[in-house]
Coordinates of C-alpha atoms in Angstrom, one line a residue:
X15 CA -12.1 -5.0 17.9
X16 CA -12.4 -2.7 15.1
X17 CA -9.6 -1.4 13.1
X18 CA -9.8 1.7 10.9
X19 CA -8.8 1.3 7.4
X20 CA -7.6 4.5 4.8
X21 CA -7.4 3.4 1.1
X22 CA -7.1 5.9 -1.4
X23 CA -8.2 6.9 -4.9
X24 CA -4.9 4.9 -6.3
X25 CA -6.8 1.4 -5.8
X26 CA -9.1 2.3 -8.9
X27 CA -6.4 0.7 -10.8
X28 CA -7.0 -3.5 -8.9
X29 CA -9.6 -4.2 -11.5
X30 CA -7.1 -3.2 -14.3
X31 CA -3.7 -4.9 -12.5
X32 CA -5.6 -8.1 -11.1
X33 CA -4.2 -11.0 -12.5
X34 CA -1.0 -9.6 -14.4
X35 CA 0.9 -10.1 -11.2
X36 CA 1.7 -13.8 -10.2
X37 CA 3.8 -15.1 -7.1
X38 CA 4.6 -18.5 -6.4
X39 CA 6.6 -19.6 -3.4
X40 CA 7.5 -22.6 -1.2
X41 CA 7.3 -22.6 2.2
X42 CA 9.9 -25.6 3.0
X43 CA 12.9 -24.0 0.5
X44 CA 14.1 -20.3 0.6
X45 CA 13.1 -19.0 -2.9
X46 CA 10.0 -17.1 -3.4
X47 CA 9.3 -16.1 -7.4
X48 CA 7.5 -12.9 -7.9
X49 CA 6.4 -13.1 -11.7
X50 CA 4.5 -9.6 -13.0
X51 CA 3.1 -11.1 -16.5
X52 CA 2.7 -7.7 -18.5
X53 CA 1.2 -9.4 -21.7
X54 CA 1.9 -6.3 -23.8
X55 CA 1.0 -4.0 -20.6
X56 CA 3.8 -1.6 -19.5
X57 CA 3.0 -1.4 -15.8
X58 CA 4.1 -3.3 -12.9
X59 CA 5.0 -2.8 -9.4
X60 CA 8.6 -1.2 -8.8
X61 CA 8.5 -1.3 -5.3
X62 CA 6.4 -2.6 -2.2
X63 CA 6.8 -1.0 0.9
X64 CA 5.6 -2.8 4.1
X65 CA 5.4 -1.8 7.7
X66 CA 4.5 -3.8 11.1
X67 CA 2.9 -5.9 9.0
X68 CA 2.5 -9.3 10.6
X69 CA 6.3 -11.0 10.9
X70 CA 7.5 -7.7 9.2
X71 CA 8.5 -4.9 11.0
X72 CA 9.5 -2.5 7.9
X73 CA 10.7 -3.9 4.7
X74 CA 11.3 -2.0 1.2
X75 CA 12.0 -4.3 -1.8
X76 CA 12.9 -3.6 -5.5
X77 CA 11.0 -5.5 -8.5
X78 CA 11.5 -5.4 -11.9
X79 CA 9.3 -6.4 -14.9
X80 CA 9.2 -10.4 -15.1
X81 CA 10.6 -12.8 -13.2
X82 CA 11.7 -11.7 -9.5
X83 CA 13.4 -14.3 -7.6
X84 CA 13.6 -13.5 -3.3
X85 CA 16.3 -15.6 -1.6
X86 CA 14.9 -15.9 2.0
X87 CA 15.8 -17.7 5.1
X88 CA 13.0 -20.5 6.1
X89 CA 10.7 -18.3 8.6
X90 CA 11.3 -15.6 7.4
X91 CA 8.4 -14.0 5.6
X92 CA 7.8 -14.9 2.1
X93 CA 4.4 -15.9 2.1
X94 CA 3.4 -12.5 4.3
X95 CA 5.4 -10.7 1.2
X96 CA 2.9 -12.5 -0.8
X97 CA -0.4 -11.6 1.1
X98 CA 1.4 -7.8 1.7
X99 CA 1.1 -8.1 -2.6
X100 CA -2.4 -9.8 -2.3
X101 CA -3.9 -6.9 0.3
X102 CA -3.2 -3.6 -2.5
X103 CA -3.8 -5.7 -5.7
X104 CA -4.7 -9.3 -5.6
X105 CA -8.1 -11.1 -5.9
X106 CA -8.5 -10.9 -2.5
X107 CA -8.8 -7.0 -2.6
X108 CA -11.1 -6.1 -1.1
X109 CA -12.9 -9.1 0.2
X110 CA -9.4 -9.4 2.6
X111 CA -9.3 -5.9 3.5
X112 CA -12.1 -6.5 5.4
X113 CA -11.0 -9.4 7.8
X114 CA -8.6 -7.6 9.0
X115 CA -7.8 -9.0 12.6
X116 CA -4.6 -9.0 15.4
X117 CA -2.7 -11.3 13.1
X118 CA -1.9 -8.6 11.1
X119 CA -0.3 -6.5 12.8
X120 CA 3.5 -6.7 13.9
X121 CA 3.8 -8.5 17.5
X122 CA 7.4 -9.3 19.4
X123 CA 8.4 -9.8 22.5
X124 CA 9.3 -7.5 25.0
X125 CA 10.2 -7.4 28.6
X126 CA 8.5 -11.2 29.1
X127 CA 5.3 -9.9 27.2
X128 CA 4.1 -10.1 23.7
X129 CA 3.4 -6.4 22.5
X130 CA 1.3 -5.8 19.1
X131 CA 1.8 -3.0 16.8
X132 CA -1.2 -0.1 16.8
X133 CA -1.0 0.4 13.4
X134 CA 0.3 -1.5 9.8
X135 CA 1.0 0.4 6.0
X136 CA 1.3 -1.5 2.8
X137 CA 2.0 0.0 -0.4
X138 CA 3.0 -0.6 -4.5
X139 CA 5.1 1.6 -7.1
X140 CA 3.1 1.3 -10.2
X141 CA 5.3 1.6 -13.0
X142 CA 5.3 2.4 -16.3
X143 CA 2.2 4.1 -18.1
X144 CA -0.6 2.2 -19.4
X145 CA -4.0 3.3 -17.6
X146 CA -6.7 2.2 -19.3
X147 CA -9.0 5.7 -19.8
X148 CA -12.3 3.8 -19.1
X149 CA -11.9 3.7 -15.7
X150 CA -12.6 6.9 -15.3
X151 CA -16.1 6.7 -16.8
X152 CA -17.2 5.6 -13.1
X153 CA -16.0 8.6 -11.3
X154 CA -17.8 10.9 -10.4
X155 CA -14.3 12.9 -9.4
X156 CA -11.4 13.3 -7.4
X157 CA -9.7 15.5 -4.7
X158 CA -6.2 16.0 -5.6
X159 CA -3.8 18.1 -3.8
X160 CA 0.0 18.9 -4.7
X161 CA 3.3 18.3 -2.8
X162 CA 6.4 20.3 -3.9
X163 CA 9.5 18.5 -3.5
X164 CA 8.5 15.9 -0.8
X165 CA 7.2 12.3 -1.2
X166 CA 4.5 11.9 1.5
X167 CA 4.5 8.0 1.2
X168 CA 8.2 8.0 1.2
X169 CA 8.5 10.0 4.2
X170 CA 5.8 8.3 5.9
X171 CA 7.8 5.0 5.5
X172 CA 11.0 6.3 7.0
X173 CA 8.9 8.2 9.7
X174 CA 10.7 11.2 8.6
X175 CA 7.7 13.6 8.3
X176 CA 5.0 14.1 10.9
X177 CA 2.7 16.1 8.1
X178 CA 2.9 12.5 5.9
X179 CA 1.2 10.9 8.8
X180 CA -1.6 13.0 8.2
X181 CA -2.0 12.9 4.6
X182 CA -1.8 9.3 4.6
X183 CA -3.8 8.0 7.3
X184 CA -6.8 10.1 7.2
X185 CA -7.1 13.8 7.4
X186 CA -6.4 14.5 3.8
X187 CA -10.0 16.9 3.8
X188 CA -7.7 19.4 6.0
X189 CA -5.2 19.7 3.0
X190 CA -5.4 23.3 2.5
X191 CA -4.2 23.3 -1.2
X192 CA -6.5 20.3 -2.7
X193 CA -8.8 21.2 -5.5
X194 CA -11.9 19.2 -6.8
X195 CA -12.0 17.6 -9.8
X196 CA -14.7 16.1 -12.0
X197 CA -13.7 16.4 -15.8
X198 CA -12.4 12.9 -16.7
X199 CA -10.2 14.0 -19.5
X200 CA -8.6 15.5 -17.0
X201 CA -8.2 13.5 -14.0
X202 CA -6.6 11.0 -16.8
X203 CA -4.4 13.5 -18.8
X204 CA -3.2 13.9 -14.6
X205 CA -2.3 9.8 -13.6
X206 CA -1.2 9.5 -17.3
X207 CA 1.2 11.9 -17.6
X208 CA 1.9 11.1 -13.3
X209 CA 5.7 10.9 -12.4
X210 CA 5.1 8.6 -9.9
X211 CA 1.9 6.1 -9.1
X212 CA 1.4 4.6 -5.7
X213 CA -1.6 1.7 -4.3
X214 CA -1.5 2.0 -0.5
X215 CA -3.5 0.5 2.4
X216 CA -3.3 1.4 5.9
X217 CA -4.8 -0.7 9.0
X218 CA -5.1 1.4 12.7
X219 CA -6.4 -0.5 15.7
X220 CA -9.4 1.7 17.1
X221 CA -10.2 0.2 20.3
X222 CA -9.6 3.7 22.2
X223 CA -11.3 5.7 19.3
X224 CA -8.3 7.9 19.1
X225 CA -8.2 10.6 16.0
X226 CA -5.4 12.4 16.2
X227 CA -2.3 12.2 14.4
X228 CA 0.0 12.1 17.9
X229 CA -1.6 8.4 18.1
X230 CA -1.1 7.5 14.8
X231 CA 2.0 8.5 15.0
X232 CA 3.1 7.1 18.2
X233 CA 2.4 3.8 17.0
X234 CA 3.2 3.3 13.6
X235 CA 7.1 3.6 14.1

C-alpha cells in the first residue's frame, strides 16, 4: 500500500538540528528523558505535536531547553514519543520517512474490529534563533505565502480549520497569496527574523487515490 507523504520547506533545518537533540528512555520504568544539548546553539524544540500516530491518538507536549523528564505509565507511549521526535529531526530522517507502513498509523478497537486511522501529522516548535545562513546557498528558492492572525498548524491540530487541512497536507500551489522567492539574503532575513518556526511531516494512506481535502479531512480527526 502506498502512503502519500507532505514535508515542507521547514525540514532544511535536520542537517543543522541532527544530533543536538538526545532522548533516552526505559521501557520497563516510567521516565523518559528528553535532553536538547544546545552547545552554545539557541534553538531547540518548544513543542511536538502528534496525531494518530501509532499508540497516540493526539498528544501536544511542552519542552524546554535541557533536560526534559516525561513521567509515563508503562505502555503508554514513550518510545513512540521518541520515534514521533526521530521522524521530523533525527538520524533516521529521511531514510524512516520512507518505510512508512500500517504500524504507524493510530489503530483501536471498535465494534469487535480493529479500525486504522487514514491519515497521521507530526510536528516540532523550533525555538530560539540561530539558523545557520549557509543553508541557504542550496536553494534554489522558496514559495512563501502569509497568514494573518491564524496559525494553520495550530488549527490543523485542533481540527479547528478546514482551510489548514489544505495548506498542510498538499495543495499549498492553490494558495492565492504565495509569492516566489529566490534571493537568499532574503529568504534568511524571513526564517531569521520568523516569529514562529515549525518541522512537520504528514503520512495519508492512498490506497483509493483520493485528492481531495473532504478525505483528508474525514480521516485525520
Amino acid at each position: 500500500m502506498k502512503h502519500k507523504i507532505e514535508k515542507r520547506i521547514l525540514v532544511m533545518f535536520k542537517s543543522y538540528m541532527e544530533n543536538q537533540g538526545k532522548v533516552f528512555y526505559n521501557k520497563s520504568v516510567k521516565v523518559c528523558i528528553i535532553y536538547f544539548n544546545n552547545r552554545g546553539y539557541r534553538m531547540f524544540v518548544s513543542k511536538l505535536y502528534i496525531k494518530n500516530f501509532r499508540s497516540i491518538k493526539k498528544l501536544k507536549i511542552s519542552f524546554r531547553s535541557g533536560k526534559n523528564v516525561l513521567v509515563v505509565k508503562n505502555n503508554a507511549g514513550k518510545s513512540n514519543i521518541v520515534k514521533a521526535l526521530n521522524l521530523v529531526l533525527g538520524e533516521k530522517n529521511p531514510v524512516y520517512s520512507r518505510q512508512i507502513n500500517e504500524k504507524d498509523f493510530f489503530s483501536c478497537s471498535k465494534d469487535g474490529q480493529v479500525v486504522s486511522e487514514k491519515a497521521f501529522f507530526v510536528a516540532a516548535k523550533l525555538q530560539g534563533k540561530d539558523i545557520n545562513k549557509t543553508i541557504f546557498q542550496n536553494v534554489n528558492g522558496l514559495w512563501l505565502a502569509t497568514f494573518k492572525n491564524s496559525n494553520p498548524l495550530e488549527s490543523f491540530f485542533e481540527g479547528n480549520n478546514s482551510k489548514s487541512y489544505e495548506i498542510l497536507m498538499g495543495n499549498f500551489q492553490n494558495i492565492k497569496n504565495r509569492e516566489y522567492y529566490k534571493d537568499k539574503n532574503q529568504l534568511f532575513n524571513m526564517f531569521n527574523n520568523a516569529d514562529e518556526l515549525y518541522i512537520y511531516f504528514c503520512a495519508v494512506k492512498d490506497d483509493e487515490q483520493k485528492r481531495n481535502m473532504d478525505y483528508y479531512q474525514k480521516n485525520i480527526q
